[in-house]
Coordinates of C-alpha atoms and ligand atoms in Angstrom, one line a residue:
M1 CA 53.1 234.5 29.8
D2 CA 54.3 231.0 30.6
N3 CA 53.3 228.1 28.6
V4 CA 51.5 225.6 30.9
E5 CA 53.3 222.6 29.6
D6 CA 56.8 224.2 29.8
L7 CA 56.0 225.4 33.3
R8 CA 55.0 221.9 34.4
G9 CA 58.2 220.5 33.0
D10 CA 60.4 223.2 34.6
L11 CA 58.8 222.9 38.0
L12 CA 58.8 219.1 38.3
D13 CA 62.4 219.1 37.1
A14 CA 63.4 221.7 39.7
V15 CA 61.6 219.7 42.5
A16 CA 63.4 216.5 41.5
K17 CA 66.8 218.3 41.6
A18 CA 66.2 220.1 44.9
E19 CA 69.0 219.1 47.3
D20 CA 67.5 220.2 50.6
L21 CA 64.4 221.5 52.3
E22 CA 65.4 225.1 51.8
A23 CA 65.7 224.7 48.0
L24 CA 62.4 222.9 48.0
D25 CA 60.7 225.7 49.8
A26 CA 62.1 228.3 47.4
I27 CA 60.6 226.3 44.5
R28 CA 57.3 226.2 46.3
V29 CA 57.3 230.0 46.7
S30 CA 58.3 230.6 43.1
A31 CA 55.5 228.4 41.9
L32 CA 52.6 228.7 44.3
G33 CA 53.5 231.8 46.3
K34 CA 51.6 235.1 46.0
K35 CA 53.9 236.1 43.2
G36 CA 54.6 232.6 41.9
R37 CA 54.4 231.5 38.3
I38 CA 51.3 229.3 38.7
T39 CA 49.6 232.0 40.7
G40 CA 50.5 234.5 38.0
L41 CA 48.8 232.4 35.3
M42 CA 45.8 231.9 37.5
K43 CA 45.4 235.7 37.7
G44 CA 45.6 235.9 33.9
L45 CA 42.6 233.6 33.5
G46 CA 40.2 236.5 34.3
G47 CA 41.0 238.2 30.9
M48 CA 40.1 235.2 28.8
D49 CA 36.9 234.4 27.1
P50 CA 34.8 231.8 28.9
E51 CA 35.6 228.8 26.7
A52 CA 39.3 229.4 26.8
R53 CA 39.2 230.2 30.5
K54 CA 37.6 226.9 31.3
A55 CA 40.1 224.8 29.4
A56 CA 43.1 226.8 30.6
G57 CA 41.8 226.8 34.2
Q58 CA 41.5 223.0 34.2
A59 CA 45.0 222.5 32.8
L60 CA 46.4 224.9 35.3
N61 CA 44.7 223.3 38.3
A62 CA 46.0 219.9 37.2
V63 CA 49.6 221.3 37.0
K64 CA 49.1 223.0 40.4
D65 CA 48.0 219.7 42.0
E66 CA 50.8 217.7 40.4
V67 CA 53.5 220.2 41.5
A68 CA 52.1 220.3 45.0
Q69 CA 52.2 216.5 45.2
A70 CA 55.7 216.4 43.9
L71 CA 56.8 218.9 46.5
D72 CA 55.3 216.8 49.3
A73 CA 56.9 213.6 48.0
R74 CA 60.3 215.2 47.6
K75 CA 60.0 216.8 51.1
A76 CA 59.3 213.4 52.6
D77 CA 62.3 211.9 50.8
L78 CA 64.6 214.6 51.9
A79 CA 63.4 214.3 55.5
A80 CA 64.1 210.5 55.5
Q81 CA 67.6 211.1 54.0
A82 CA 68.3 213.7 56.7
L83 CA 67.2 211.4 59.5
E84 CA 69.3 208.5 58.0
A85 CA 72.4 210.8 57.9
R86 CA 71.8 211.9 61.4
L87 CA 71.4 208.4 62.7
V88 CA 74.7 207.4 61.1
T89 CA 76.6 210.3 62.7
E90 CA 74.9 209.9 66.1
R91 CA 75.3 206.2 66.4
V92 CA 76.1 205.0 70.0
D93 CA 78.4 202.1 70.4
V94 CA 76.7 200.2 73.1
T95 CA 79.6 197.9 73.5
L96 CA 81.7 200.7 74.9
P97 CA 82.2 200.5 78.7
S98 CA 80.4 203.3 80.6
P99 CA 82.7 206.3 81.0
G100 CA 81.9 207.3 84.6
E101 CA 80.3 206.0 87.7
T102 CA 77.9 203.2 87.2
S103 CA 74.4 204.3 88.3
G104 CA 73.0 200.9 89.3
A105 CA 72.3 200.0 92.9
I106 CA 71.7 196.7 94.7
H107 CA 68.0 196.3 95.8
P108 CA 67.5 196.2 99.6
I109 CA 66.0 192.7 99.1
T110 CA 69.2 191.4 97.5
Q111 CA 71.3 193.2 100.1
T112 CA 69.4 191.7 103.0
W113 CA 69.3 188.3 101.5
E114 CA 73.1 188.3 101.1
E115 CA 73.6 189.6 104.7
V116 CA 71.4 186.9 106.2
V117 CA 73.1 184.1 104.1
A118 CA 76.5 185.5 105.1
I119 CA 75.7 185.2 108.8
F120 CA 74.2 181.8 108.7
A121 CA 76.9 180.5 106.4
Q122 CA 79.4 181.6 109.1
M123 CA 77.5 179.4 111.5
G124 CA 77.7 176.4 109.2
F125 CA 74.3 176.5 107.5
L126 CA 74.1 175.5 103.9
V127 CA 71.7 177.2 101.5
A128 CA 68.8 175.0 100.3
E129 CA 66.1 175.7 97.7
G130 CA 62.7 174.4 96.7
P131 CA 60.1 175.1 94.0
E132 CA 57.7 178.1 94.3
I133 CA 54.9 175.9 92.9
E134 CA 54.4 173.3 95.6
D135 CA 52.1 170.3 96.0
D136 CA 49.8 170.0 98.9
F137 CA 51.9 167.3 100.6
H138 CA 55.0 169.5 101.0
N139 CA 53.2 172.8 101.7
F140 CA 50.7 171.4 104.2
T141 CA 50.2 167.7 104.8
A142 CA 53.8 166.7 105.7
L143 CA 54.0 169.8 107.8
N144 CA 51.3 168.4 110.0
F145 CA 48.4 170.4 108.6
P146 CA 45.8 167.6 108.3
P147 CA 43.3 168.0 105.4
G148 CA 40.6 170.4 106.5
H149 CA 42.8 171.8 109.3
P150 CA 41.8 175.5 110.0
A151 CA 45.4 176.6 109.8
R152 CA 45.3 176.0 106.1
E153 CA 42.8 178.8 105.8
M154 CA 45.1 181.2 107.7
H155 CA 47.5 181.1 104.9
D156 CA 45.4 182.8 102.2
T157 CA 46.6 180.3 99.7
F158 CA 46.8 180.9 95.9
F159 CA 45.6 177.6 94.4
L160 CA 46.5 176.4 90.9
P161 CA 43.8 174.7 88.8
T162 CA 43.0 171.1 89.8
R163 CA 45.1 168.6 87.8
E164 CA 43.7 165.6 86.0
D165 CA 44.6 163.3 88.9
G166 CA 42.5 165.5 91.2
T167 CA 45.4 167.1 93.0
R168 CA 45.7 170.9 93.3
H169 CA 49.1 172.6 93.5
V170 CA 49.7 175.9 95.3
L171 CA 52.1 178.8 95.2
R172 CA 54.0 178.0 98.4
T173 CA 52.7 180.0 101.3
H174 CA 55.9 179.7 103.3
T175 CA 59.5 178.3 102.9
S176 CA 58.7 175.5 105.3
P177 CA 58.2 172.9 102.5
V178 CA 61.9 173.1 102.0
Q179 CA 62.3 171.5 105.4
I180 CA 60.4 168.5 104.1
R181 CA 62.3 168.3 100.8
T182 CA 65.6 168.4 102.7
M183 CA 64.7 165.8 105.4
V184 CA 63.3 163.4 102.8
K185 CA 66.4 163.7 100.7
E186 CA 69.2 164.0 103.2
K187 CA 70.3 162.1 106.3
P188 CA 70.9 164.1 109.5
P189 CA 72.9 166.0 110.7
I190 CA 71.1 168.7 108.7
R191 CA 71.7 172.4 109.0
I192 CA 70.1 174.4 106.2
L193 CA 68.9 178.0 105.5
A194 CA 66.2 178.2 102.8
P195 CA 65.7 181.7 101.4
G196 CA 63.0 182.3 98.8
R197 CA 59.8 183.8 97.4
T198 CA 56.5 183.0 99.1
Y199 CA 53.0 183.9 98.1
R200 CA 49.7 184.8 100.0
C201 CA 46.6 186.4 98.7
D202 CA 46.9 189.6 100.7
S203 CA 47.8 193.2 100.0
D204 CA 48.0 196.3 102.2
M205 CA 50.7 198.5 103.9
T206 CA 52.3 195.4 105.5
H207 CA 51.4 192.6 103.1
T208 CA 52.2 192.0 99.4
P209 CA 51.0 188.9 97.4
M210 CA 54.6 187.9 96.9
F211 CA 57.2 188.3 99.7
H212 CA 60.4 186.5 100.9
Q213 CA 61.1 184.3 103.8
F214 CA 64.1 182.6 105.4
E215 CA 63.6 179.1 106.7
G216 CA 66.2 177.6 109.1
L217 CA 66.3 173.9 109.9
V218 CA 68.7 172.0 112.2
I219 CA 68.2 168.2 112.8
D220 CA 70.5 165.8 114.6
K221 CA 70.3 163.7 117.8
T222 CA 71.0 166.3 120.5
T223 CA 69.9 169.8 119.4
H224 CA 67.5 171.3 121.9
F225 CA 65.5 174.5 122.5
G226 CA 68.6 176.2 124.2
H227 CA 70.5 175.9 120.9
L228 CA 67.5 177.4 119.1
K229 CA 67.6 180.4 121.4
G230 CA 71.4 180.9 121.2
C231 CA 71.5 180.5 117.4
L232 CA 68.7 183.1 116.9
Q233 CA 70.1 185.5 119.5
E234 CA 73.5 185.3 117.7
F235 CA 71.9 185.9 114.3
M236 CA 69.9 189.0 115.5
E237 CA 73.0 190.6 117.1
A238 CA 75.0 190.1 113.9
Y239 CA 72.3 191.2 111.6
F240 CA 71.2 194.3 113.5
E241 CA 74.8 195.0 114.5
V242 CA 73.8 195.4 118.1
K243 CA 75.7 193.7 121.0
N244 CA 73.7 192.2 123.9
L245 CA 70.4 192.7 122.0
P246 CA 67.5 192.0 124.4
V247 CA 65.4 189.1 123.1
R248 CA 62.4 187.1 124.4
F249 CA 60.5 184.1 123.3
R250 CA 56.7 183.9 123.7
P251 CA 54.7 180.7 123.4
S252 CA 53.0 180.4 120.1
F253 CA 51.4 177.8 117.7
F254 CA 52.5 176.3 114.4
P255 CA 51.3 172.9 113.3
F256 CA 54.8 171.8 112.4
T257 CA 56.6 172.7 115.6
E258 CA 56.1 171.7 119.3
P259 CA 56.8 173.7 121.4
S260 CA 56.4 176.7 119.2
A261 CA 57.5 180.3 120.0
E262 CA 57.6 183.8 118.6
M263 CA 60.8 185.7 119.1
D264 CA 60.8 189.4 120.0
I265 CA 63.7 191.8 120.0
G266 CA 64.0 194.8 122.3
C267 CA 63.5 198.2 120.9
S268 CA 62.4 201.7 121.9
R269 CA 59.8 203.9 120.2
K270 CA 60.6 207.1 122.0
G271 CA 59.6 210.2 120.1
G272 CA 58.1 208.0 117.3
E273 CA 61.6 206.8 116.3
L274 CA 62.2 203.1 116.3
K275 CA 65.5 202.1 117.7
I276 CA 66.5 198.4 117.7
G277 CA 68.4 197.3 120.8
A278 CA 67.3 200.1 123.1
G279 CA 65.1 198.9 126.0
G280 CA 61.5 199.4 126.8
D281 CA 59.5 197.9 124.0
W282 CA 59.3 194.7 122.0
L283 CA 59.1 193.9 118.3
E284 CA 57.9 190.6 117.0
I285 CA 60.5 189.3 114.6
L286 CA 60.0 185.6 113.7
G287 CA 58.3 182.2 114.4
C288 CA 60.2 179.1 115.5
G289 CA 60.1 175.9 117.5
M290 CA 61.2 172.3 117.9
V291 CA 60.3 170.2 114.8
H292 CA 57.1 168.3 115.5
P293 CA 57.5 164.5 115.8
N294 CA 54.7 164.1 113.1
V295 CA 56.9 166.1 110.7
L296 CA 59.9 164.0 111.3
K297 CA 57.8 160.8 110.8
A298 CA 56.3 162.2 107.5
C299 CA 59.9 162.5 106.3
G300 CA 60.9 159.0 107.3
L301 CA 62.9 160.1 110.4
D302 CA 62.4 158.4 113.8
P303 CA 61.4 161.0 116.3
E304 CA 62.9 158.8 119.1
E305 CA 66.3 159.2 117.5
Y306 CA 66.2 162.6 115.8
Q307 CA 65.2 166.1 116.9
G308 CA 65.9 169.7 116.1
F309 CA 64.6 173.2 115.5
A310 CA 63.2 175.3 112.7
F311 CA 62.5 179.0 112.3
G312 CA 61.0 181.2 109.6
M313 CA 61.2 185.0 109.2
G314 CA 60.1 187.6 106.6
L315 CA 63.0 189.1 104.7
E316 CA 61.2 192.4 103.9
R317 CA 60.3 192.8 107.5
I318 CA 63.8 192.6 108.8
A319 CA 65.0 194.8 105.9
M320 CA 62.4 197.5 106.7
L321 CA 63.4 197.4 110.4
K322 CA 67.2 197.7 109.7
Y323 CA 67.0 200.2 106.9
G324 CA 64.1 202.3 108.1
I325 CA 61.9 201.6 105.1
P326 CA 58.3 202.5 106.1
D327 CA 56.1 200.9 103.4
L328 CA 56.4 197.3 102.3
R329 CA 54.8 197.9 98.9
T330 CA 57.6 200.3 97.8
F331 CA 59.9 197.3 97.5
F332 CA 58.1 196.2 94.4
D333 CA 57.3 199.5 92.8
S334 CA 60.4 199.6 90.6
D335 CA 60.8 203.3 91.3
L336 CA 64.3 204.4 90.5
R337 CA 64.3 207.3 92.9
W338 CA 63.5 204.8 95.7
L339 CA 66.2 202.4 94.6
R340 CA 68.8 205.2 94.4
H341 CA 67.8 206.2 97.9
Y342 CA 67.6 202.8 99.6
G343 CA 69.9 200.8 97.3
F344 CA 73.4 199.6 98.0
A345 CA 76.7 200.0 96.2
A346 CA 77.3 197.1 93.7
L347 CA 80.3 194.8 94.2
D348 CA 80.2 195.5 97.9
L349 CA 79.2 192.0 99.0
P350 CA 78.2 191.7 102.7
T351 CA 80.5 189.6 104.8
V352 CA 80.5 189.1 108.5
H353 CA 84.2 189.9 108.9
G354 CA 84.1 192.9 106.5
G355 CA 81.0 194.5 108.1
L356 CA 77.6 193.7 106.7
S357 CA 76.1 197.0 105.6
R358 CA 78.8 199.6 105.0
Ligands
LIG1 N1 56.3 178.9 108.3 C1 55.9 179.8 109.3 C2 55.2 181.0 108.7 O1 55.2 181.2 107.5 C3 57.1 180.3 110.1 C4 57.8 179.2 110.8 C5 58.8 178.5 110.3 C6 57.5 178.9 112.2 C7 59.5 177.5 111.0 C8 58.1 178.0 112.9 C9 59.1 177.2 112.3 O2 54.5 181.7 109.4

C-alpha cells in the first residue's frame, strides 16, 4: 500500500509538471478516480482498528484536499496560458486597411443636408451657423416675440436653469436666431443658408425632441416677395428633381415675417402612394415671408432702406418625402439595418451638376 507522505509528494509533483489540461485530467483520475491511488487508500481504511483508522483517515483527507486544490490551481494556470497563446496568434492588426467593400453608409440626414447646401450654394447662398444654446434675445425677442407673447408657448421650449443675472437660456427652438446673428454682424447684401439642430419638447410619429431645420435669409435694398417665390420654386424643383413642380403660397403667421406664407408643393396620393409633382393634392413644405421691419430694427438695420425674405424648413420632413421614409423617429434609432436600407454610398457627394441623389 502507498505511503501517504510519498503519495502526496508524487501527486503534487506530477500536478506541477503537467503540461496541458489532458495530462492534468489523467493525474486527477489516477489519484481521485474510482481506481485512483487516494481512493484505494480510503478503501483500505475499513480494515484498520479504530484508532489507526482515525489518524490515517484524517491524513488521507488532508492530502486529498491538497491535491484537489493543486489540480484546480494548475488548471486555472494552464487555461490562462492557453488563452494568452491564442490571443497572440489571433491578434488583429487594426491598422490594416479593410480588405473588401466598406460597409458604412451616409445617413439620410447628412445626405439631405449636403443636397440642400449644394443647391443653395449654386444660387449664391453662404452657409452660416449659430449656437444650439441660445439666449432669449436671439431666439425670441429680436425675432419680434415680445415677452409674454403667446407664440413663445407654441414652441414647446426647453429652458435651461436661470442664470445668476436672472436670464434663462434655451435650446434654440428654430434656426431663425441665426438670422439675427448674421444681420447684427454683417452689412447687407446678405444671402445665407443656416442648417442646424433645433429642439422642442415634443415626441410622436412626426416630432422628435431634436430635429434639423434650414433657415434662409436674403437682405438687400430691392429683394421682394416675387424673388422669394422664384427662389423657393427653383429650390424645390432641384431638390425633388421634378421640372415644373406645382407650388402655391398660403397666407400664414410668424412674428418675424410680414407678410408670412406657407408653401405647398403639388402631389398625388392615388392608391395611398405619395408622388411629388403629380397633380391633385397639396403638401405643406415650409414657412416663409418678408422679414418684419421690427426684426430689421432689432438688428440695427433701417427698414426704410433694407428689406428681404426669410424661410425655414424641416430637414427630416423633406428627407422623408423624397426618400419615402415613413417614421421620423427611425432617423435617430441608430438601427444598422435601417441605415443600410436608407443610407447612401460614401464619397458620393451630392452636386447639382452631377445629380443629387444617384
Ligand atoms: N422659424 C419658423 C419655424 O420654426 C420657420 C420660418 C423661418 C418661417 C423663416 C418664416 C421665416 O416654424
